[in-house]
PDB file of C-alpha atoms in Angstrom:
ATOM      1  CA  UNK A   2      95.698  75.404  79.700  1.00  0.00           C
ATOM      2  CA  UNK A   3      95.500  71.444  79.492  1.00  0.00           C
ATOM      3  CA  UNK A   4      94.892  70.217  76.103  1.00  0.00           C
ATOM      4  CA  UNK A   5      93.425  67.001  74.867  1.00  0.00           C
ATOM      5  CA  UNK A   6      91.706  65.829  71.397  1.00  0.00           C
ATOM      6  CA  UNK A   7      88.509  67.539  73.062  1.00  0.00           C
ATOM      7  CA  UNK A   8      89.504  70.084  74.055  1.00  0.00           C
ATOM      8  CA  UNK A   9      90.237  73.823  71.911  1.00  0.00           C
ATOM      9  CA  UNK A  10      93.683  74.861  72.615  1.00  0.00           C
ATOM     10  CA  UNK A  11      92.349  78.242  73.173  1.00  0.00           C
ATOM     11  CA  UNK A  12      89.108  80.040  74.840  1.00  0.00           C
ATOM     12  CA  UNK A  13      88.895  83.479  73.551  1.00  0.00           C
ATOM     13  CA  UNK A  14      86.835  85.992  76.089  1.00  0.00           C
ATOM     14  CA  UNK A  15      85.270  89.022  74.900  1.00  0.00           C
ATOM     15  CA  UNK A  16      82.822  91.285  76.270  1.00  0.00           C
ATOM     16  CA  UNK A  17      80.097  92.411  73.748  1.00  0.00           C
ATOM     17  CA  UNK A  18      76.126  93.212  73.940  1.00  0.00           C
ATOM     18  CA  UNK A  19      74.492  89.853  74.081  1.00  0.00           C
ATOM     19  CA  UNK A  20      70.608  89.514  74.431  1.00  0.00           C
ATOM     20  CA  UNK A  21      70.881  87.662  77.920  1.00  0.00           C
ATOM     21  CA  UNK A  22      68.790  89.120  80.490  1.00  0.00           C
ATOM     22  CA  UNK A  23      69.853  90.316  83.688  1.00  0.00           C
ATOM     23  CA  UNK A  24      70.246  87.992  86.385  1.00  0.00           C
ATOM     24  CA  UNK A  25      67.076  89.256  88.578  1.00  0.00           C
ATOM     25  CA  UNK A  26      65.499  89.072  85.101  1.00  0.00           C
ATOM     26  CA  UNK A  27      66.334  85.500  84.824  1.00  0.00           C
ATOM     27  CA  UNK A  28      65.201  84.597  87.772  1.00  0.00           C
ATOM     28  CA  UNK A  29      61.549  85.985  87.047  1.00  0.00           C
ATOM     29  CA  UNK A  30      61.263  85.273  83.441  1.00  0.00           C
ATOM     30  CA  UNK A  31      59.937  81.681  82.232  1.00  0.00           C
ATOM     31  CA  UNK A  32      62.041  79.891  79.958  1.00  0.00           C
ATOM     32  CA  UNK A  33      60.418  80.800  76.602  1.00  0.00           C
ATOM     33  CA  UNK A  34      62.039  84.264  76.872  1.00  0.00           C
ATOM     34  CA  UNK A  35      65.245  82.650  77.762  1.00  0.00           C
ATOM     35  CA  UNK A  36      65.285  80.632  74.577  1.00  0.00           C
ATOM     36  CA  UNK A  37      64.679  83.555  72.448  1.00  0.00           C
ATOM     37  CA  UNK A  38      68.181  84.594  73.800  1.00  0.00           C
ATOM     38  CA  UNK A  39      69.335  81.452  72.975  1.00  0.00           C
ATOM     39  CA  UNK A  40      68.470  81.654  69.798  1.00  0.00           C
ATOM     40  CA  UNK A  41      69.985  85.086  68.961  1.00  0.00           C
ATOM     41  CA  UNK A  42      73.298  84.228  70.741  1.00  0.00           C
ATOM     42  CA  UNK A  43      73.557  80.534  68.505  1.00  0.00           C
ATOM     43  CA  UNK A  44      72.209  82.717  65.485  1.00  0.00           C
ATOM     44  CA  UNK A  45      75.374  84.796  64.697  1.00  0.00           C
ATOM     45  CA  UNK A  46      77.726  83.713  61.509  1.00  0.00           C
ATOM     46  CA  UNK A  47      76.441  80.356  61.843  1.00  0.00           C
ATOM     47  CA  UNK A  48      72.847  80.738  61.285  1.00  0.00           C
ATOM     48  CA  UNK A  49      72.915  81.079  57.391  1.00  0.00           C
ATOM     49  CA  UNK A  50      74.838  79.568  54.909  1.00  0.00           C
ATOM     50  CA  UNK A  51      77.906  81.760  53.838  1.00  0.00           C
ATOM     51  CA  UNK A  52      78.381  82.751  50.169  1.00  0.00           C
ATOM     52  CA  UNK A  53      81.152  80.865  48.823  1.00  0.00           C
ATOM     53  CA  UNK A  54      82.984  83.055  46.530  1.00  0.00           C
ATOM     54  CA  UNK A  55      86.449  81.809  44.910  1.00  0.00           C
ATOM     55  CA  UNK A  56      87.366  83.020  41.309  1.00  0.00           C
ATOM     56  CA  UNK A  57      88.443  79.320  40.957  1.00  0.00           C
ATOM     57  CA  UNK A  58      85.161  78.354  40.012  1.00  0.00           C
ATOM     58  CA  UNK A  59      84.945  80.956  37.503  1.00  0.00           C
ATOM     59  CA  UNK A  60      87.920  79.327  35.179  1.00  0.00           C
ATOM     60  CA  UNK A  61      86.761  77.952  31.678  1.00  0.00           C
ATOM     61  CA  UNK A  62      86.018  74.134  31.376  1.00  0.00           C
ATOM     62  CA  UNK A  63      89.469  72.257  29.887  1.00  0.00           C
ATOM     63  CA  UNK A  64      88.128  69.155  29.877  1.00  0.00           C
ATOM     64  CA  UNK A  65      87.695  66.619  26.735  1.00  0.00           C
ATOM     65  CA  UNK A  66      83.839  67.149  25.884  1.00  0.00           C
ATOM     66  CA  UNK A  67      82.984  63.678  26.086  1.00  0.00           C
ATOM     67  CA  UNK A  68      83.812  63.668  30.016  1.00  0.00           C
ATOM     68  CA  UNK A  69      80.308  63.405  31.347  1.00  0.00           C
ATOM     69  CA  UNK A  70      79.681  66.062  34.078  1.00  0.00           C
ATOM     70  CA  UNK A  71      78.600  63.882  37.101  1.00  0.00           C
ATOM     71  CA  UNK A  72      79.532  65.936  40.426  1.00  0.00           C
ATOM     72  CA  UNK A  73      75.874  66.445  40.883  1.00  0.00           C
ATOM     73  CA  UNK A  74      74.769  63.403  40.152  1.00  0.00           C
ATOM     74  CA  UNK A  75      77.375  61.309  42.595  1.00  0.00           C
ATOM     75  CA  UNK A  76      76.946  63.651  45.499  1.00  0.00           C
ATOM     76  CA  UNK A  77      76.603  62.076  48.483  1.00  0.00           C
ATOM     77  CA  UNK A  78      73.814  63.203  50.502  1.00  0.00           C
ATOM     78  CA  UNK A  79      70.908  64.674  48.888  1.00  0.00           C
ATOM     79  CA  UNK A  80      68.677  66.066  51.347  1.00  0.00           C
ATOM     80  CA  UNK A  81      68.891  66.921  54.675  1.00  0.00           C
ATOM     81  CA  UNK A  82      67.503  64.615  57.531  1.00  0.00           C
ATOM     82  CA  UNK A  83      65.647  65.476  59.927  1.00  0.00           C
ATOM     83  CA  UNK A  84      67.672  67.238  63.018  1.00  0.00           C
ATOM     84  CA  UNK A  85      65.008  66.832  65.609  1.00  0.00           C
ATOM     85  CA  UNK A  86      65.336  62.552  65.687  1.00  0.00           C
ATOM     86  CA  UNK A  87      70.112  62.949  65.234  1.00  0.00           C
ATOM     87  CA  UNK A  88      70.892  62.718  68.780  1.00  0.00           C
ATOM     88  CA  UNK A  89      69.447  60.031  71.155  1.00  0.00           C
ATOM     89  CA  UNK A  90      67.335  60.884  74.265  1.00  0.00           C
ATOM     90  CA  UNK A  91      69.448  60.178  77.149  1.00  0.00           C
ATOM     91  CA  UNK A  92      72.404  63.049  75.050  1.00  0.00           C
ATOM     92  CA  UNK A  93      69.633  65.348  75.333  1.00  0.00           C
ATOM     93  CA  UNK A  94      68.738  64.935  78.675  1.00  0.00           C
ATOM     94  CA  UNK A  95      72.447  64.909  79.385  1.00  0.00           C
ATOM     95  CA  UNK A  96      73.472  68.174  77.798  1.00  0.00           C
ATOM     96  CA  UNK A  97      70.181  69.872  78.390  1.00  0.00           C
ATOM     97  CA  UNK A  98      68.268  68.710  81.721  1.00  0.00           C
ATOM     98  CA  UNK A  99      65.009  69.692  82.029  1.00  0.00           C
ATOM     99  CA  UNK A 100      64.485  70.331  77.877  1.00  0.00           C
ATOM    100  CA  UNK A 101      61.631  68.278  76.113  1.00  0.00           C
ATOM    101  CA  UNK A 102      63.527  65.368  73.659  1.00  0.00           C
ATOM    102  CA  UNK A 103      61.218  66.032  70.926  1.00  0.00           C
ATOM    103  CA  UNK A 104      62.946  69.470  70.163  1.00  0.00           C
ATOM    104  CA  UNK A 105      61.487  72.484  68.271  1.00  0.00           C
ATOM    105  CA  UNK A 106      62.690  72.561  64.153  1.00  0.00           C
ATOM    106  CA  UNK A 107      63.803  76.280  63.089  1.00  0.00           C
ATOM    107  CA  UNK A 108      61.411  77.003  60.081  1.00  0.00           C
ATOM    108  CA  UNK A 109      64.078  76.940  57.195  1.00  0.00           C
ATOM    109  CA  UNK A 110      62.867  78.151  53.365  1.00  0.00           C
ATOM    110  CA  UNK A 111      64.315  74.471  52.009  1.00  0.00           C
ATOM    111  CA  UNK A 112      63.565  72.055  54.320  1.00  0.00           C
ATOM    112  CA  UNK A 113      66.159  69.639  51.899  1.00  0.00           C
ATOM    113  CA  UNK A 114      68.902  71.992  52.171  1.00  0.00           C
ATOM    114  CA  UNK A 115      69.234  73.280  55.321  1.00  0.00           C
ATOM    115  CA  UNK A 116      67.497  72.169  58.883  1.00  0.00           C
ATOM    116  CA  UNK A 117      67.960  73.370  62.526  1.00  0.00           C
ATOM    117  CA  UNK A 118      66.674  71.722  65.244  1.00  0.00           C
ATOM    118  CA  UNK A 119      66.702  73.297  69.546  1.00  0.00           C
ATOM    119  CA  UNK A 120      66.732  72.138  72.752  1.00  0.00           C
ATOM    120  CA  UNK A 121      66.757  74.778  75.470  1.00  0.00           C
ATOM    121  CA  UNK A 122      65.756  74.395  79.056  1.00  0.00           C
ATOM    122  CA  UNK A 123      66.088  76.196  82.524  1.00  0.00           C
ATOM    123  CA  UNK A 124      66.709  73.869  85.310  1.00  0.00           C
ATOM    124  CA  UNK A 125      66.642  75.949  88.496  1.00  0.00           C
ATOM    125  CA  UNK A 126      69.494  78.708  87.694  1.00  0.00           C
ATOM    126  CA  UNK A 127      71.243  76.569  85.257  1.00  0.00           C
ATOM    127  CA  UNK A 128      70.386  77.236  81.662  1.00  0.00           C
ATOM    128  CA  UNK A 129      71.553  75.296  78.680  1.00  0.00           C
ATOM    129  CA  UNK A 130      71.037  75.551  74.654  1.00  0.00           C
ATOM    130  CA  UNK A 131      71.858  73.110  71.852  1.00  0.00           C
ATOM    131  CA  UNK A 132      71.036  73.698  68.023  1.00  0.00           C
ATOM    132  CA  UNK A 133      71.687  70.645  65.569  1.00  0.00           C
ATOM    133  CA  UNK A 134      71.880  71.993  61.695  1.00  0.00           C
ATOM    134  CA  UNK A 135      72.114  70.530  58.855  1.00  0.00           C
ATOM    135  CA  UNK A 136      73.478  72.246  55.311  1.00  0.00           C
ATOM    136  CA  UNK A 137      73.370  70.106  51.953  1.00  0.00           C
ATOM    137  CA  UNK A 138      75.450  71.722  49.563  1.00  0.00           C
ATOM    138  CA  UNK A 139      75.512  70.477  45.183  1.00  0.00           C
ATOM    139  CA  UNK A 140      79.196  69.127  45.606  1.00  0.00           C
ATOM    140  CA  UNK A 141      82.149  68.227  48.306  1.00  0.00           C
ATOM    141  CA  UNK A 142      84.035  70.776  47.207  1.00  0.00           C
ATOM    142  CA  UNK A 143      81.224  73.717  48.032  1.00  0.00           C
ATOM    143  CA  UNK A 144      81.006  72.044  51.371  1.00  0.00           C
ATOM    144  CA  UNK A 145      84.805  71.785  51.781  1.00  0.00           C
ATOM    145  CA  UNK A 146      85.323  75.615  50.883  1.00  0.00           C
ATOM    146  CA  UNK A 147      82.083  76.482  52.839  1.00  0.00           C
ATOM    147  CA  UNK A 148      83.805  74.652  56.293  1.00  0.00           C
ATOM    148  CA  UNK A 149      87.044  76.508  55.592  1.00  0.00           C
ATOM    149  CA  UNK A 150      85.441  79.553  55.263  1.00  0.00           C
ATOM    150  CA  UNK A 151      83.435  79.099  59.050  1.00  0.00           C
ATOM    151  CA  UNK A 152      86.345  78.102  60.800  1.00  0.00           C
ATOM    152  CA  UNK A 153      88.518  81.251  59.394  1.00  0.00           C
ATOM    153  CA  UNK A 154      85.090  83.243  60.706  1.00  0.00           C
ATOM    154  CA  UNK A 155      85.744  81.323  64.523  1.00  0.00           C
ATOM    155  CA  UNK A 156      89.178  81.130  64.714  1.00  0.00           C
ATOM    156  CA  UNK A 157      91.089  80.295  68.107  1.00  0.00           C
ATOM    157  CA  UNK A 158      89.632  76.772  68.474  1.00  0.00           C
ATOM    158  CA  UNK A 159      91.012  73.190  66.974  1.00  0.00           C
ATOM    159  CA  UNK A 160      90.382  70.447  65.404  1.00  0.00           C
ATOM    160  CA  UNK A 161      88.350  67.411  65.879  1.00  0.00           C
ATOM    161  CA  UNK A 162      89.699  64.156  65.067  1.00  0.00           C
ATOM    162  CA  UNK A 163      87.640  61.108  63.879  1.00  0.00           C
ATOM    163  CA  UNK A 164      84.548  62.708  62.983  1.00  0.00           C
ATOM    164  CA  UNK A 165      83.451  63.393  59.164  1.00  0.00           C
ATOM    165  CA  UNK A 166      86.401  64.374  56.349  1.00  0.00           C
ATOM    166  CA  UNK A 167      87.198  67.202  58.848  1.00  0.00           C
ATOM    167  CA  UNK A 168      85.936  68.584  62.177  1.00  0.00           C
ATOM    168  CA  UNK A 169      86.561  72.060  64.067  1.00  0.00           C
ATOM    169  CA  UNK A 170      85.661  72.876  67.399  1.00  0.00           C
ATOM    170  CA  UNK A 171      86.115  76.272  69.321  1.00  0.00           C
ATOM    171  CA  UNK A 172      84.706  77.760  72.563  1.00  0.00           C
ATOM    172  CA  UNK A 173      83.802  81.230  73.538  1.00  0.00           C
ATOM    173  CA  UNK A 174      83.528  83.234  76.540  1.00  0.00           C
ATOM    174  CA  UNK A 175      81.328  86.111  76.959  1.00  0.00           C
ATOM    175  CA  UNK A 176      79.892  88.856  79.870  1.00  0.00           C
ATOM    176  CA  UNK A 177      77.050  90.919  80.103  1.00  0.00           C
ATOM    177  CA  UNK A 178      76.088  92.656  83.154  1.00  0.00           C
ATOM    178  CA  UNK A 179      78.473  90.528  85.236  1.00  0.00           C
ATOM    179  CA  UNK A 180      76.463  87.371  84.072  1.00  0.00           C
ATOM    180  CA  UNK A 181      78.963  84.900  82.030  1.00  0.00           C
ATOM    181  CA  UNK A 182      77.940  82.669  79.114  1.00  0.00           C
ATOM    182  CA  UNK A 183      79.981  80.361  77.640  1.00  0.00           C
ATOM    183  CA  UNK A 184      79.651  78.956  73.931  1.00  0.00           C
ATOM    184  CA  UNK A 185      81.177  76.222  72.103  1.00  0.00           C
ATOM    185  CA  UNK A 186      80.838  75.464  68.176  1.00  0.00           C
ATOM    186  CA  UNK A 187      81.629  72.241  66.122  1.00  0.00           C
ATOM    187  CA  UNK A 188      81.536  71.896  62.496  1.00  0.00           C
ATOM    188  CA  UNK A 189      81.919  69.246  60.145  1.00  0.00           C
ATOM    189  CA  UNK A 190      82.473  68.781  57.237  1.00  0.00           C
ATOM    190  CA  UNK A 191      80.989  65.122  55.584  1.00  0.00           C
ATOM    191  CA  UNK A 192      81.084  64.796  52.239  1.00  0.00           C
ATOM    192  CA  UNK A 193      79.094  67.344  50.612  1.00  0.00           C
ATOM    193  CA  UNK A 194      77.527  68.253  53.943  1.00  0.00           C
ATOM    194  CA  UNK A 195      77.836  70.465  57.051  1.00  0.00           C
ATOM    195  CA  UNK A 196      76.699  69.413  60.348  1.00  0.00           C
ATOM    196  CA  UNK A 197      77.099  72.420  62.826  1.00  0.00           C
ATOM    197  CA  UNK A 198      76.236  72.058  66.442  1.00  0.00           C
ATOM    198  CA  UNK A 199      76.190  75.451  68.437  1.00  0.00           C
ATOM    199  CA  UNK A 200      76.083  74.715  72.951  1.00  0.00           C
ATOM    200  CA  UNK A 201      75.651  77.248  75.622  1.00  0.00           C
ATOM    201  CA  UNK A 202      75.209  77.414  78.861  1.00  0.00           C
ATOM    202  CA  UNK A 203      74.804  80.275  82.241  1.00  0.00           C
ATOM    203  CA  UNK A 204      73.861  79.681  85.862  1.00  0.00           C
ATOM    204  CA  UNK A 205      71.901  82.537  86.447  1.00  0.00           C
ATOM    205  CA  UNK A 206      72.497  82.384  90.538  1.00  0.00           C
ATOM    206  CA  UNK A 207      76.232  82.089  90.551  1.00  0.00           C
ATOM    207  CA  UNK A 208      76.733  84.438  87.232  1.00  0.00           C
ATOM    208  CA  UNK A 209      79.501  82.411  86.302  1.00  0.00           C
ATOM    209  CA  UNK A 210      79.545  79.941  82.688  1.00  0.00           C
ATOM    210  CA  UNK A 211      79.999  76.044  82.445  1.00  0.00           C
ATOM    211  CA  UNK A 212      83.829  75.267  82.399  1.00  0.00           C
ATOM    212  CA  UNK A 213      85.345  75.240  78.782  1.00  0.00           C
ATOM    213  CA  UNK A 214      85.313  71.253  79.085  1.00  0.00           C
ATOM    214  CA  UNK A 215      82.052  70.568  79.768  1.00  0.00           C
ATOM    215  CA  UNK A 216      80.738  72.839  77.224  1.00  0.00           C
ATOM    216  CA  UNK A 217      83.443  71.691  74.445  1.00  0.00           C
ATOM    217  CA  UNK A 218      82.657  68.075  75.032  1.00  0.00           C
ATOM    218  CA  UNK A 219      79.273  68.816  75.251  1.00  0.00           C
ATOM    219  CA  UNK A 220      78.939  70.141  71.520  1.00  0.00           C
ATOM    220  CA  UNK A 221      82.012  67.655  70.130  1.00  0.00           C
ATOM    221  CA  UNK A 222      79.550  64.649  71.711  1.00  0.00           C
ATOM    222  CA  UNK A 223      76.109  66.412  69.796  1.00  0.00           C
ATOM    223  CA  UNK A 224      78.303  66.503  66.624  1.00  0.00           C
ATOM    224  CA  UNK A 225      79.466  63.177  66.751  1.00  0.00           C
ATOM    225  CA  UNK A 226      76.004  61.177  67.030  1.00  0.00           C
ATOM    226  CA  UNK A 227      74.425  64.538  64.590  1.00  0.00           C
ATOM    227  CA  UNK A 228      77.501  63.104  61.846  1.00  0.00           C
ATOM    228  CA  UNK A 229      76.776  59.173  62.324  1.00  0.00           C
ATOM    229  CA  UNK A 230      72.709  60.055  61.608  1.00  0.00           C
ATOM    230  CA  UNK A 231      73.677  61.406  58.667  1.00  0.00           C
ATOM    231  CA  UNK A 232      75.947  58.945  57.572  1.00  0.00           C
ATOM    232  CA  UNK A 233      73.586  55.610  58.627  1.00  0.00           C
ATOM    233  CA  UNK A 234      70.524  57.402  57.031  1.00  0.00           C
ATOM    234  CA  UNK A 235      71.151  60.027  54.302  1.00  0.00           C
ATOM    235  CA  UNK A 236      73.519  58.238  52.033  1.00  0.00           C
ATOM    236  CA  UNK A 237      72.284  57.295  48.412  1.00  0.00           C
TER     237      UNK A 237
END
């Protein structure tokens, strides 16, 4: 397989139970039952925040007492922004034609920590999906541990260059019922922040998936502009 800095150097495909419906199913079913599966394929290990657990943090402070403690204090971003207004209206009509450009916000239990917004649409046969989240963690080191530990969770993609202190993207293939679906995921890591960006698509007539490149530059495009609203708006 061709690679380029947008592309993953490898597509891993799997076949495992995934809540798309069948293809005759599709064809019936309006699209608010196709963006419930959607939403339970992007959910996965992405959907919450993973417990960062490293003894590290556990060692005893050796520092002179007088040091003030200011991590919390400098952090970078503060609060997350809102997800639904990060990408521009002609990307969303791009990556998901046919999908309304307001978007629909996941309910989250702290709005200031951790937002998600969709875009889903069926246009004829051809289905798409994009979630925008964004995860505001106390210090850059949480976040930087936190991105490790989600790329070690989707391994088999590569990295991003020129986006945020460090950016990961990796695409995934999967089958159910003979109908493909194929998935790509970028995170980045900015600061003390994540920006995750989940993209999927099917065409419910042919069965087959989007090709790996329009899917991966779909999502590395989504993370880009989600990274530079966070940076021209959040900072303080």
């Amino acid at each position: 397989m061709r690679t380029s800095p947008h592309t993953v150097p490898h597509e891993k495909c799997a076949v495992r139970s995934l809540p798309l419906p069948l293809a005759l199913t599709a064809r019936l079913s309006p699209v608010a039952v196709l963006a419930v599966a959607g939403w339970a394929l992007s959910s996965g290990p992405f959907a919450a925040t993973p417990a960062v657990e490293h003894k590290a943090e556990q060692q005893p402070d050796t520092q002179s007492a007088s040091a003030p403690a200011t991590s919390a204090a400098s952090k970078t971003y503060a609060s997350s922004p809102a997800p639904c207004t990060s990408l521009a209206k002609k990307t969303i009509k791009s990556l998901v034609p046919g999908a309304k450009t307001a978007g629909k916000e996941i309910p989250s239990t702290d709005r200031s920590v951790r937002r998600t917004c969709s875009w889903n649409a069926l246009e004829g046969y051809d289905y798409r999906w994009l979630d925008v989240s964004y995860e505001i963690m106390e210090t850059d080191e949480a976040a930087e541990k936190a991105y490790r530990q989600r790329v070690e969770e989707k391994s088999g993609g590569g990295p991003v260059p020129g986006v945020g202190d460090a950016g990961y993207s990796v695409v995934n293939l999967t089958t159910e019922d003979k109908q493909q679906t194929r998935e790509g995921v970028v995170v980045v890591r900015a600061s003390n922040a994540l920006v995750v960006v989940t993209y999927n698509g099917s065409d419910f007539e042919t069965k087959k998936a989007p090709g790996t490149d329009v899917i991966n530059k779909g999502a590395i495009k989504a993370a880009k502009e989600a990274v530079a609203s966070l940076e021209d708006g959040q900072q303080g």
